[in-house]
Coordinates of C-alpha atoms in Angstrom, one line a residue:
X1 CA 22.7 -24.6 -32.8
X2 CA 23.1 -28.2 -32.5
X3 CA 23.2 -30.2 -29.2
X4 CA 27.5 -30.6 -29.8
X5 CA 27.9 -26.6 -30.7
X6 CA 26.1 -26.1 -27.7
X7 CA 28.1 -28.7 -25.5
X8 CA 30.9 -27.0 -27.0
X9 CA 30.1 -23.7 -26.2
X10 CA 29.3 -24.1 -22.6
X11 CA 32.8 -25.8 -22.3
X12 CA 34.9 -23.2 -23.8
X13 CA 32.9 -20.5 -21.2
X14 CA 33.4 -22.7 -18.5
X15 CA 37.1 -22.8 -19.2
X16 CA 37.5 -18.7 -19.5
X17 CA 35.5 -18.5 -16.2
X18 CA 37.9 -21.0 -14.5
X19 CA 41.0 -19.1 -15.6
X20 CA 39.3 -16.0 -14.8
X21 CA 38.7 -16.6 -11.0
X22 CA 42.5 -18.7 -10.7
X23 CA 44.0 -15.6 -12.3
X24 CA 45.1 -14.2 -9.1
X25 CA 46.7 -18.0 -8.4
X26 CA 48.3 -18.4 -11.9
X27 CA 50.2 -14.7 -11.1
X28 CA 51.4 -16.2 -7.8
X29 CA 52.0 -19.7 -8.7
X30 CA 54.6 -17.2 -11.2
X31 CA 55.8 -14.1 -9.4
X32 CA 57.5 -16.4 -6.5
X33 CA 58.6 -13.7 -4.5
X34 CA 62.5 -13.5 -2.6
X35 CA 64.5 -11.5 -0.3
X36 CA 67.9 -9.8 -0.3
X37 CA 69.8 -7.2 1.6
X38 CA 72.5 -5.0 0.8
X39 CA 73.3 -3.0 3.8
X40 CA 70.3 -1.4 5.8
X41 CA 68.4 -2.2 2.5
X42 CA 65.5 -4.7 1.9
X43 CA 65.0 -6.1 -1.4
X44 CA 61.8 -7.7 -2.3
X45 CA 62.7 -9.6 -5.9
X46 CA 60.2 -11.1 -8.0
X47 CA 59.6 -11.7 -12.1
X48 CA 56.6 -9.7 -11.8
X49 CA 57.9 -6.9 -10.4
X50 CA 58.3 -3.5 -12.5
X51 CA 61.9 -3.3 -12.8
X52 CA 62.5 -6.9 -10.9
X53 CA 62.6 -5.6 -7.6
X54 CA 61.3 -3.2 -4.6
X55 CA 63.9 -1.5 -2.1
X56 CA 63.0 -1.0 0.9
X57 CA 65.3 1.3 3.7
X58 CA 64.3 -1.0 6.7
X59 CA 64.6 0.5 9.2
X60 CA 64.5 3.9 8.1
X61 CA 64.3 5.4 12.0
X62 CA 62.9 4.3 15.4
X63 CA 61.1 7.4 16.8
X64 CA 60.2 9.1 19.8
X65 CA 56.5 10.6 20.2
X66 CA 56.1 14.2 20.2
X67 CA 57.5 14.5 17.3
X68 CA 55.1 16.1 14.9
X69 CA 56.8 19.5 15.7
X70 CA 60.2 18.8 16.7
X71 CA 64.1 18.4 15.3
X72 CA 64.1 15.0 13.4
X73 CA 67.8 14.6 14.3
X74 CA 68.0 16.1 17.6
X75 CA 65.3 14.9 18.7
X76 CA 62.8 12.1 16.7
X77 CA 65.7 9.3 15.5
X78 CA 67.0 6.8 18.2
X79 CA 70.2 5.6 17.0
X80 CA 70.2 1.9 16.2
X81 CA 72.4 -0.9 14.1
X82 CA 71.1 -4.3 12.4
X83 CA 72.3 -7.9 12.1
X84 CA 71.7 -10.2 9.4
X85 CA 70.8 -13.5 11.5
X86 CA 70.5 -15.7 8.9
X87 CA 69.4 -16.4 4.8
X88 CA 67.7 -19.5 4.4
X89 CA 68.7 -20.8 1.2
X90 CA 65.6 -20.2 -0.9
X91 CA 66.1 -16.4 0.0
X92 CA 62.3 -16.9 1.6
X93 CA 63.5 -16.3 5.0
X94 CA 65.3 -13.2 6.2
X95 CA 66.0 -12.7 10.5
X96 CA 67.2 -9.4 11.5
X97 CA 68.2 -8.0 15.0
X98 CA 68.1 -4.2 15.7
X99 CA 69.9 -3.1 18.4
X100 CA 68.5 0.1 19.8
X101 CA 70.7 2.8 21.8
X102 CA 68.6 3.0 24.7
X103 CA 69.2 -0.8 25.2
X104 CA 65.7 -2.3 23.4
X105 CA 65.8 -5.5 21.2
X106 CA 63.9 -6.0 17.9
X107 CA 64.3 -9.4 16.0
X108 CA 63.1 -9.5 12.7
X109 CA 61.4 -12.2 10.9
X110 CA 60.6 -11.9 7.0
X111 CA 58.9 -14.6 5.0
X112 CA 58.4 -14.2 1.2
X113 CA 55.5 -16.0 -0.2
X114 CA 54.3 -16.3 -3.9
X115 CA 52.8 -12.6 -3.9
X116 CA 53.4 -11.4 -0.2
X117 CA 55.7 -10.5 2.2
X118 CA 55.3 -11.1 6.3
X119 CA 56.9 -9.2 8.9
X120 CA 56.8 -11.0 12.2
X121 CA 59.1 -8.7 14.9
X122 CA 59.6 -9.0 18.8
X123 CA 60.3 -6.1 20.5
X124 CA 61.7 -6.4 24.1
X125 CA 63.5 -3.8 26.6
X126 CA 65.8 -5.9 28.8
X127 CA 66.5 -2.7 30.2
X128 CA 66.1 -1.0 33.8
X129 CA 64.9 1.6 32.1
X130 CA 61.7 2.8 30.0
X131 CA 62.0 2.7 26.0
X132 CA 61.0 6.1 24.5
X133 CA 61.0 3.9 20.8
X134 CA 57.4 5.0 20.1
X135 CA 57.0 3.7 16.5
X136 CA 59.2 3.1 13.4
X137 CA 59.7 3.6 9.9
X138 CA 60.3 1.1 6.4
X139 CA 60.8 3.5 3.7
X140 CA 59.5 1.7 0.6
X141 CA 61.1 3.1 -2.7
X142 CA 58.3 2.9 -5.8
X143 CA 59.6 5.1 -8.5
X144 CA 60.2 1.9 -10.9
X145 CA 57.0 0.4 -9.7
X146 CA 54.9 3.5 -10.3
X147 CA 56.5 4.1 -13.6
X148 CA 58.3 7.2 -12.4
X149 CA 61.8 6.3 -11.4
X150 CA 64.6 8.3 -11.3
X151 CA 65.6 7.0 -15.0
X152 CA 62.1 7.8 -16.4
X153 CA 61.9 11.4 -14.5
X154 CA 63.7 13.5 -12.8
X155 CA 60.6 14.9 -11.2
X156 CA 60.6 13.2 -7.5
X157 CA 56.5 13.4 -7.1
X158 CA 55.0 12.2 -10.5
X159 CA 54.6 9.1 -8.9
X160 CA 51.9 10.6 -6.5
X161 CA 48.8 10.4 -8.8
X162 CA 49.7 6.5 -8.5
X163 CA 49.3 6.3 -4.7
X164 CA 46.2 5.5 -2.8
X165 CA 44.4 5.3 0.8
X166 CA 41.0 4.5 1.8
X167 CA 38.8 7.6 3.6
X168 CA 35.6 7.2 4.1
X169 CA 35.6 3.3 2.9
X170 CA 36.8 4.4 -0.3
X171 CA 40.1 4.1 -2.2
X172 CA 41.0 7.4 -2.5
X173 CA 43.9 8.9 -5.1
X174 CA 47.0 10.9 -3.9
X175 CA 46.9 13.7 -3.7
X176 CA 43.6 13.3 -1.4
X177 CA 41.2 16.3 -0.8
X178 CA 42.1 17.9 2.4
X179 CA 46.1 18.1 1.1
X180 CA 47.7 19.6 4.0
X181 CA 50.7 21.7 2.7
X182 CA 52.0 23.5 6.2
X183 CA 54.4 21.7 8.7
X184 CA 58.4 21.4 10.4
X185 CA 59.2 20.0 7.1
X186 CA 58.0 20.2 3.2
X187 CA 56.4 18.0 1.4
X188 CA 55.1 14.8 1.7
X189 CA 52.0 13.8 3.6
X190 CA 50.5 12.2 6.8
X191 CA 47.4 10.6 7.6
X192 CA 47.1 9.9 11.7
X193 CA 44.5 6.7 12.7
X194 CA 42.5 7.9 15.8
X195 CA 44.5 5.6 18.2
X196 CA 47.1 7.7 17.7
X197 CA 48.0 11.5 19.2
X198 CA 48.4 13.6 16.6
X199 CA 51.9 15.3 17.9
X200 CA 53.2 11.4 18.0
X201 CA 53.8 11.4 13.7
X202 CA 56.6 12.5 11.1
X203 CA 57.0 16.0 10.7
X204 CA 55.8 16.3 7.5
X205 CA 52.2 18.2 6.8
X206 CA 49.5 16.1 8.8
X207 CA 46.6 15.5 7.0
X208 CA 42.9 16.5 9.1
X209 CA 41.6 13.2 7.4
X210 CA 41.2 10.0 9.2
X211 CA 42.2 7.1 7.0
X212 CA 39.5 3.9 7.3
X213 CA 41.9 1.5 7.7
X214 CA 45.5 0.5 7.8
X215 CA 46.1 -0.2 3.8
X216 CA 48.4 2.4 2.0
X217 CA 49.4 1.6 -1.9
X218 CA 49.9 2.3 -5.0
X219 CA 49.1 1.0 -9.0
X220 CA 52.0 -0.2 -10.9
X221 CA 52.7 2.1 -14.1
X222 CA 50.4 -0.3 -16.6
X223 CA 48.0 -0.6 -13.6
X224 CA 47.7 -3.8 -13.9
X225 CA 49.5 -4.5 -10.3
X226 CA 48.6 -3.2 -6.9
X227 CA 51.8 -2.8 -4.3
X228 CA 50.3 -2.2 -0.7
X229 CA 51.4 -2.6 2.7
X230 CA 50.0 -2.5 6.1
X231 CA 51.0 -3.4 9.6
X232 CA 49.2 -3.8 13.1
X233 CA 49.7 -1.2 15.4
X234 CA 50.0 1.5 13.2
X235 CA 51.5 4.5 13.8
X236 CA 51.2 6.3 10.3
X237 CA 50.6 6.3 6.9
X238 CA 52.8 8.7 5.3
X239 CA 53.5 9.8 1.5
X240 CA 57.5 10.9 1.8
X241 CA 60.0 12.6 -0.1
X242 CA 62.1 9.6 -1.9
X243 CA 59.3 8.1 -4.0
X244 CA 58.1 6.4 -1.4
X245 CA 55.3 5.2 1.1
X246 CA 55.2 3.7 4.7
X247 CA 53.3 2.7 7.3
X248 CA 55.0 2.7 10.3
X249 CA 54.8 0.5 12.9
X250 CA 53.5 1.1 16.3
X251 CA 55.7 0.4 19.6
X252 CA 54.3 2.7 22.0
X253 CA 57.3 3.0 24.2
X254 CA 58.3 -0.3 25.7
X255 CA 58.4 -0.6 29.9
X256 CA 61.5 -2.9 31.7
X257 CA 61.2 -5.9 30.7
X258 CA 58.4 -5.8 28.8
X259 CA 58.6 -7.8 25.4
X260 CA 55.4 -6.6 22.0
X261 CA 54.8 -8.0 18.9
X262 CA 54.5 -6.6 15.9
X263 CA 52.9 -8.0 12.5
X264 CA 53.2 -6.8 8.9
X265 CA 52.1 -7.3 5.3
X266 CA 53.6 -6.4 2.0
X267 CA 51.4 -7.4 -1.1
X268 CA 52.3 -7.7 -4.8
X269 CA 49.0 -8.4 -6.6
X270 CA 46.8 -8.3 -9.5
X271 CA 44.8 -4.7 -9.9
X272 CA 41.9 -5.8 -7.7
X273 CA 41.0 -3.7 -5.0
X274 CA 37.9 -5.7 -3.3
X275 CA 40.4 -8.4 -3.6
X276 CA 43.0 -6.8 -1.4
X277 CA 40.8 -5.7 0.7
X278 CA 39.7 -8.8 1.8
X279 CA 42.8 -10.1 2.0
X280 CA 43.7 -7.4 4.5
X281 CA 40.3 -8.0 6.6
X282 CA 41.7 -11.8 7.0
X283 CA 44.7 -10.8 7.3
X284 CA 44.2 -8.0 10.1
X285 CA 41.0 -8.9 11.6
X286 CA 39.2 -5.8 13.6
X287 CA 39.9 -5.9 17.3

C-alpha cells in the first residue's frame, strides 16, 4: 500500500468513526420533538417516532397513600381538572394548571427538546388544611412504539417482553423474575424504591424487587429506539393495563402553605443503554 492508499484509508476510517460517535446528534438534530393536547391527553410528536407520536393520559390520578390495598375509586383518586396555560408557537412549550379538590395547585411546565421531554411542576397547598395528594400518575400509551398496538394485536400484553428496569444494576426484561401475580387488582406490575412504604403504591401486584434506580423503558419494535422516563421523587414504577408504563411522581402530602417541586424526563433515543444511563446520572444526580 502506497503512502496515498494509506492517507486514504485512514481518512475514510476517520470519517465512519466521526459519524459513529455524532450518531446520537444526527437523530436529534432530526427527530425535533413537539407537543399537543387533546383533552387530558399529552402528545409527544416527532418523525422518529413509531407511528409519529406517544400519548400520554397526564394526569392519569393524584393519589392518596395507603393505597396498595384499598378501593381505587373510593378511596386512592383525588378528583382534579386541568388548564391549558398557554402553547408557545413552536409547540416546544406546554403550561398546565391542575386544580386539585382538596384545594392544592400544580402548574405544569413541559419543554420538548430534540430527543427529550422535561417536566418542570410546582406543587403548592394554599390551603388551611393538609394535602393527602401523596403521588401521581402519567399513563404513557406504547402499543405503536413497542410494535404491539391495538391495530397490530388485539393481545393487550405482547408488548411486555419490550419493557425494561434495572435490578441489581442491570437492565432487566419484563416480565422480571420475582413476577408478582397476587393483589386488589389483576395484572400489571409494581416495583416500590426503598424511600417509599410499600402500602403507599397502585394496587396492582407489588413486586418484592427493589429497582436500582428511577429509569423505566422500553425498545421500540425494530429496537433500534429506547423510550424511557423517569422523574425525581419517585413514587413507583409500574407496568399497567393499557400498554403502558409510568413512573409516578412523588408528592408526599403537601402541609398549608407549603409549595414542592417536581422534575421529570421523557427520552426518545438511539438503542444505547450505557448511553441513557448516563444521561439519567446527569440528569438526576444521586442525593
Amino acid at each position: 500500500m502506497n503512502q496515498l492508499t494509506s492517507t486514504r484509508a485512514w481518512i475514510g476510517w476517520l470519517f465512519v468513526a466521526i459519524l459513529l460517535a455524532g450518531s446520537g446528534d444526527v437523530f436529534a438534530s432530526t427527530n425535533t420533538l413537539t407537543l399537543g393536547r387533546e383533552n387530558n391527553w399529552l402528545l409527544i410528536n416527532g418523525p422518529a417516532i413509531p407511528g409519529g407520536s406517544i400519548r400520554i393520559n397526564y394526569l392519569e390520578a393524584y393519589c392518596r397513600a395507603n393505597s396498595t390495598d384499598a378501593d381505587w375509586v373510593k378511596h386512592t383518586v383525588i378528583h382534579h381538572t386541568s388548564e391549558v396555560l398557554s402553547m408557545s408557537a413552536d409547540r416546544k412549550v406546554l403550561r398546565l394548571r391542575d386544580q386539585l379538590a382538596d384545594g392544592v395547585v400544580v402548574e405544569h411546565t413541559i419543554t420538548a427538546g430534540a430527543d427529550e421531554v422535561d417536566f418542570a411542576l410546582t406543587a403548592n397547598n394554599p390551603t388551611a388544611r393538609t394535602s393527602e395528594a401523596h403521588w401521581a400518575q402519567p399513563c404513557v400509551r406504547l402499543g405503536d412504539f413497542t410494535g404491539f398496538g391495538s391495530s397490530q394485536t388485539k393481545d393487550d400484553y405482547a408488548y411486555v417482553p419490550k419493557c425494561f428496569i434495572f435490578l441489581d444494576g442491570k437492565l432487566e426484561r419484563m416480565p422480571t423474575r420475582a413476577w408478582a401475580t397476587q393483589a386488589r387488582y389483576i395484572p400489571g406490575q409494581v416495583w416500590c424504591p426503598k424511600s417509599v412504604p410499600r402500602a403507599d403504591v397502585n394496587p396492582r401486584p407489588l413486586s418484592p424487587l427493589v429497582p436500582s434506580n428511577g429509569l423505566i423503558g422500553c425498545f421500540s419494535g425494530d429496537e433500534k429506539l429506547i423510550w424511557a422516563t423517569a422523574w425525581e421523587p419517585y413514587q413507583e414504577l409500574f407496568q399497567g393495563v393499557g400498554r403502558c408504563l409510568h413512573s409516578d411522581f412523588r408528592l408526599g402530602g403537601l402541609d398549608p402553605g407549603q409549595t414542592k417541586k417536581i422534575r421529570g424526563k421523557i427520552y426518545i433515543v438511539p438503542n444505547n443503554v450505557p448511553g441513557l444511563l448516563k444521561r439519567y446520572e446527569k440528569d438526576f444526580p444521586p442525593k
